[in-house]
mmCIF file of C-alpha atoms in Angstrom:
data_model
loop_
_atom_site.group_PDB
_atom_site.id
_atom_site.type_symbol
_atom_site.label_atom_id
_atom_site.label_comp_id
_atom_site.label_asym_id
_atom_site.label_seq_id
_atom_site.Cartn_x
_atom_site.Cartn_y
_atom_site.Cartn_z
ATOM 1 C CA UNK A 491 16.384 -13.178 2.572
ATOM 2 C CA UNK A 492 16.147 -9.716 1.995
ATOM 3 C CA UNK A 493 14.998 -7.839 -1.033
ATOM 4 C CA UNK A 494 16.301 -4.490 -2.122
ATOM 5 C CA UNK A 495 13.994 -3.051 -4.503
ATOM 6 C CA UNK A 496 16.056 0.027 -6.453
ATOM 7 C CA UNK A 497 13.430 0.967 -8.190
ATOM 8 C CA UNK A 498 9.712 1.348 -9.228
ATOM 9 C CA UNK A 499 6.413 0.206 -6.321
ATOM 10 C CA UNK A 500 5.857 -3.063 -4.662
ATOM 11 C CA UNK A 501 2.306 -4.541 -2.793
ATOM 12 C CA UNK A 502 3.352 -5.805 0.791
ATOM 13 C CA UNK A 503 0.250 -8.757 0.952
ATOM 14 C CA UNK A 504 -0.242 -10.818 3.937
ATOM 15 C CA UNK A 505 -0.708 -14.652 2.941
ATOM 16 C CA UNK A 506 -3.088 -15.221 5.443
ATOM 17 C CA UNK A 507 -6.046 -13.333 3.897
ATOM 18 C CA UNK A 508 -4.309 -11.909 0.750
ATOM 19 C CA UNK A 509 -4.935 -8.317 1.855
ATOM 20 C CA UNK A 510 -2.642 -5.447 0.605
ATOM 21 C CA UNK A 511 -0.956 -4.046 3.656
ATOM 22 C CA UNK A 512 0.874 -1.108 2.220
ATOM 23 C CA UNK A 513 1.822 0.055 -1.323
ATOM 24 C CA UNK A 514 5.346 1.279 -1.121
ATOM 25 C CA UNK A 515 8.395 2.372 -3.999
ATOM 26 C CA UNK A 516 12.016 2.155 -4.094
ATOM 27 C CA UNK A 517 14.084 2.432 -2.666
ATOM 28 C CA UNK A 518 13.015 0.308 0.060
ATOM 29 C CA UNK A 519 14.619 -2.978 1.709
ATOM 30 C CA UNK A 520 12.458 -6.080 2.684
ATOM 31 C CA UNK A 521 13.475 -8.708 5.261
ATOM 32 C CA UNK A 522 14.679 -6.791 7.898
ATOM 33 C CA UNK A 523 11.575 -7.076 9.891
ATOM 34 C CA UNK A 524 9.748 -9.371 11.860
ATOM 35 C CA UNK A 525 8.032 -10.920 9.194
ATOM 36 C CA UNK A 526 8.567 -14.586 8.341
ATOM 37 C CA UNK A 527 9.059 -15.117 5.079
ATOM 38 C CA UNK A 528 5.913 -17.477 5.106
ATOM 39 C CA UNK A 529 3.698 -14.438 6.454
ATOM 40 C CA UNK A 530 3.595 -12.041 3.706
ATOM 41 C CA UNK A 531 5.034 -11.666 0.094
ATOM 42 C CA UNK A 532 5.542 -8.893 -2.835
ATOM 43 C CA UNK A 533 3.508 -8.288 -5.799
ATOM 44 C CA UNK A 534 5.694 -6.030 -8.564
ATOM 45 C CA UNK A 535 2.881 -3.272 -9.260
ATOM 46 C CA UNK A 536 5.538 -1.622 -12.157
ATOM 47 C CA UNK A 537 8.841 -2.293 -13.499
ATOM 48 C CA UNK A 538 11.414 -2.941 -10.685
ATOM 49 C CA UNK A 539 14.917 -3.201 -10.064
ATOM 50 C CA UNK A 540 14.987 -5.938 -7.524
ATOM 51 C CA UNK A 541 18.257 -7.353 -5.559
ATOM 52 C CA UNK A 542 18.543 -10.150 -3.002
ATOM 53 C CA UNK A 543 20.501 -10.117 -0.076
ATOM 54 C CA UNK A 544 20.498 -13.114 2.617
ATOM 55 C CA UNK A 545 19.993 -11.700 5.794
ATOM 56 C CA UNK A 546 22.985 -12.042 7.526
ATOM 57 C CA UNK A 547 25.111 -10.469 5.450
ATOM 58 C CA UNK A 548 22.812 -7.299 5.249
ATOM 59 C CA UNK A 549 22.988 -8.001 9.039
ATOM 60 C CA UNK A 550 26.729 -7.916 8.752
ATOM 61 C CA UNK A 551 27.267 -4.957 6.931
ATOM 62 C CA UNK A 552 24.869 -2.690 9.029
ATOM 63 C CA UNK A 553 27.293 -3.988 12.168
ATOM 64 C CA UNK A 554 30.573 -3.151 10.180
ATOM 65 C CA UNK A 555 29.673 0.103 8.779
ATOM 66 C CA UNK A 556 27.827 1.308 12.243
ATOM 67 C CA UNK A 557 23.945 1.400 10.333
ATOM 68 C CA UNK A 558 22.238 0.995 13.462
ATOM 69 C CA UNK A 559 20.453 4.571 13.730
ATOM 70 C CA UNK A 560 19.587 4.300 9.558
ATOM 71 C CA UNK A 561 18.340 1.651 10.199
ATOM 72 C CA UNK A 562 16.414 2.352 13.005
ATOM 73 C CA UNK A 563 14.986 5.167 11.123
ATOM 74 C CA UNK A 564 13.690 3.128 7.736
ATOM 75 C CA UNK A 565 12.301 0.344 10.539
ATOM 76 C CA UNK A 566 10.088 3.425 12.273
ATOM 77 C CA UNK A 567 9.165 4.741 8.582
ATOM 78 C CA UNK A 568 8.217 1.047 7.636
ATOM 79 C CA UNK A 569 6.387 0.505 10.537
ATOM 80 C CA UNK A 570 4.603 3.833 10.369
ATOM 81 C CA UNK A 571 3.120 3.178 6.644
ATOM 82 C CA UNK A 572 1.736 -0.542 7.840
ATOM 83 C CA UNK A 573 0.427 1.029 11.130
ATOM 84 C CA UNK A 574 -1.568 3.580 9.333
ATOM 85 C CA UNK A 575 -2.487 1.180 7.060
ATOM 86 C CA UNK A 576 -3.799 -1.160 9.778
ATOM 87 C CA UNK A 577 -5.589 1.735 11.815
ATOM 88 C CA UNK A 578 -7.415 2.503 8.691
ATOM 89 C CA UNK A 579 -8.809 -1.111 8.746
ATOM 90 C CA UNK A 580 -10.447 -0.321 12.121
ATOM 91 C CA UNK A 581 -12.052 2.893 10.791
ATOM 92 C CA UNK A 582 -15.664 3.264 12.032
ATOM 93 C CA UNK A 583 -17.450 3.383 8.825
ATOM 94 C CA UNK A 584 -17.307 1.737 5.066
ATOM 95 C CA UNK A 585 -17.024 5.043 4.028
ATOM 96 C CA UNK A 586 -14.444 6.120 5.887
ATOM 97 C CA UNK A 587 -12.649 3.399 4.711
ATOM 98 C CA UNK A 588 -13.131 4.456 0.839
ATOM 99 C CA UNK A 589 -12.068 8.118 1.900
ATOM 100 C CA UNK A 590 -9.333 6.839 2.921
ATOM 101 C CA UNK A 591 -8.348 4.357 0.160
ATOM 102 C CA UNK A 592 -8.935 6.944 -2.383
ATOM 103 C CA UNK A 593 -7.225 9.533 -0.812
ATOM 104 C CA UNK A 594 -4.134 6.826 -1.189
ATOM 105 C CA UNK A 595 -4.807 5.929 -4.763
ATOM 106 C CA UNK A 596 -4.343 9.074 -5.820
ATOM 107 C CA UNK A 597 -1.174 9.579 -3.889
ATOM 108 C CA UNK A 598 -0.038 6.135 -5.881
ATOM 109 C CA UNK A 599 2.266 6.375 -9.063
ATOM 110 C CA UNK A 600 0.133 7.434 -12.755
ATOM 111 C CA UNK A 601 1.395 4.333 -14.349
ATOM 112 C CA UNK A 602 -0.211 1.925 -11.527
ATOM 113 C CA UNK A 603 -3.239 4.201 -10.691
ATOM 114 C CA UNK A 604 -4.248 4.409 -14.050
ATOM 115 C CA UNK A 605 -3.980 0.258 -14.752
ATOM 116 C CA UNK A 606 -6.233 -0.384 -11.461
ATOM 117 C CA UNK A 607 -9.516 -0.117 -10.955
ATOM 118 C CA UNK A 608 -10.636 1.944 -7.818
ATOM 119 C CA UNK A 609 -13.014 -0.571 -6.555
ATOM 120 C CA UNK A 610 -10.242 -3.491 -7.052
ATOM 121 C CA UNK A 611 -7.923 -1.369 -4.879
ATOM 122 C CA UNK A 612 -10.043 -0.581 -2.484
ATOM 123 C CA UNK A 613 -11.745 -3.944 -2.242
ATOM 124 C CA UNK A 614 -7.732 -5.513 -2.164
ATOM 125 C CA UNK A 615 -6.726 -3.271 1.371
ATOM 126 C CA UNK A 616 -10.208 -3.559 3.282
ATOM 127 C CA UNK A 617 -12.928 -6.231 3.638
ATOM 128 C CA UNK A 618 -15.213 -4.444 2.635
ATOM 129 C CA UNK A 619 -18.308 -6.299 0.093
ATOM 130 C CA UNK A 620 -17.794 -5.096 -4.258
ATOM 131 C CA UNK A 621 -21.485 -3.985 -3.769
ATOM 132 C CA UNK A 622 -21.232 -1.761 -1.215
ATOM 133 C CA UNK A 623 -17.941 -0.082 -2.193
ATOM 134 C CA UNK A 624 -19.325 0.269 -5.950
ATOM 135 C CA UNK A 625 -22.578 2.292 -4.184
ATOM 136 C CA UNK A 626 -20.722 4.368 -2.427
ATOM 137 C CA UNK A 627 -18.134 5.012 -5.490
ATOM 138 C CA UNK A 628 -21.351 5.844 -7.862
ATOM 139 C CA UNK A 629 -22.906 8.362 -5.329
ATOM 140 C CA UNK A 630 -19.494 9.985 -5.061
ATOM 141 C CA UNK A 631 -19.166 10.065 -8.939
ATOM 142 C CA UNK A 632 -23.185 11.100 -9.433
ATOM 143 C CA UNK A 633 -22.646 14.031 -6.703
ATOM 144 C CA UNK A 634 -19.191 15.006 -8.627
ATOM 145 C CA UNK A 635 -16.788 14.121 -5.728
ATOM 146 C CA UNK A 636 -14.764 12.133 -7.896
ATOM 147 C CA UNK A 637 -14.135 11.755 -11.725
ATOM 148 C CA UNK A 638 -13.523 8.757 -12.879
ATOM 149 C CA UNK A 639 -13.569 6.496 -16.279
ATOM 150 C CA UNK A 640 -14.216 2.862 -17.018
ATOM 151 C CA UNK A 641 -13.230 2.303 -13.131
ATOM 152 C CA UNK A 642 -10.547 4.714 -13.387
ATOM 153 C CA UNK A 643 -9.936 7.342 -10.424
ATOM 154 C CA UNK A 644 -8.776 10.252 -12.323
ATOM 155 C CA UNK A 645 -9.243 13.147 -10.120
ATOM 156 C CA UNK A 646 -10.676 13.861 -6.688
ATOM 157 C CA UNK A 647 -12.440 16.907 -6.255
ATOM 158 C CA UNK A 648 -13.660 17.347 -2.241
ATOM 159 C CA UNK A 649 -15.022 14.175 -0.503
ATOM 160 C CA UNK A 650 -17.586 15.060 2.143
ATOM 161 C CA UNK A 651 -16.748 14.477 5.979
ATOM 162 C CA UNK A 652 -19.660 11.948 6.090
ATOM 163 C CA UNK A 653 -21.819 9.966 3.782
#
């Protein structure tokens, strides 16, 4: 089955370990891929406009109207956002992990950023421990790095090359 999601921001979450691969918005197609439909599953994160297709007629009509290279081109962009995703996972430190995920939640839409805390996001795409990303949040916020409220990332200012 594929989903077509017209509008608003979906979570991409592997079953195996319920970790967020990628957040992504519309307009986006999922199904297309090599993913089983028993290896990962969507989260809404706002208000969508969600269609189904099965896949062989979205199959069919990329053959009769010649979608091939479009195609190929949303598959590489796809791709791209999980591979970064997954190279992040491999970073060499905790805090280059958090960098990184915070860097991303601010690039994520107001309404969703502001309903999420940063710890819960960041603890959702890495395996990183609650305790350790909360100290390293906390040093960020005491040396002004980052504002934030009640959990809240609201701005970041410059985040050092190391910690």
């Amino acid at each position: 089955m594929c989903y077509i999601i017209l509008s608003g921001s979906v979570s991409v979450i592997r079953n195996s370990d319920k970790r967020v691969l990628v957040n992504i918005s519309a307009p986006l197609i999922l199904g297309l891929n090599i993913f089983g439909e028993d290896t990962i599953h969507i989260k809404l994160l706002s208000e969508c406009q969600v269609g189904e297709l099965p896949l062989e007629t979205a199959m069919e009509i990329i053959r009769t109207r010649n979608l091939w290279e479009q195609m190929t081109y949303y598959m590489m962009s796809f791709s791209k956002k999980i591979w970064i995703s997954s190279e992040m996972l491999s970073a060499g430190s905790s805090y280059d992990l958090i960098k990184y995920q915070l860097t991303e939640l601010m690039k994520e839409p107001e309404d969703y950023r502001n309903n999420i805390s940063a710890d819960l996001y960041i603890k959702n795409k890495t395996n990183l421990s609650r305790s350790g990303i909360m100290r390293i949040l906390a040093e960020l916020k005491k040396g002004g790095y980052i504002v934030m409220l009640r959990g809240i990332l609201l701005k970041i200012n410059q985040l050092p090359p190391k910690f």
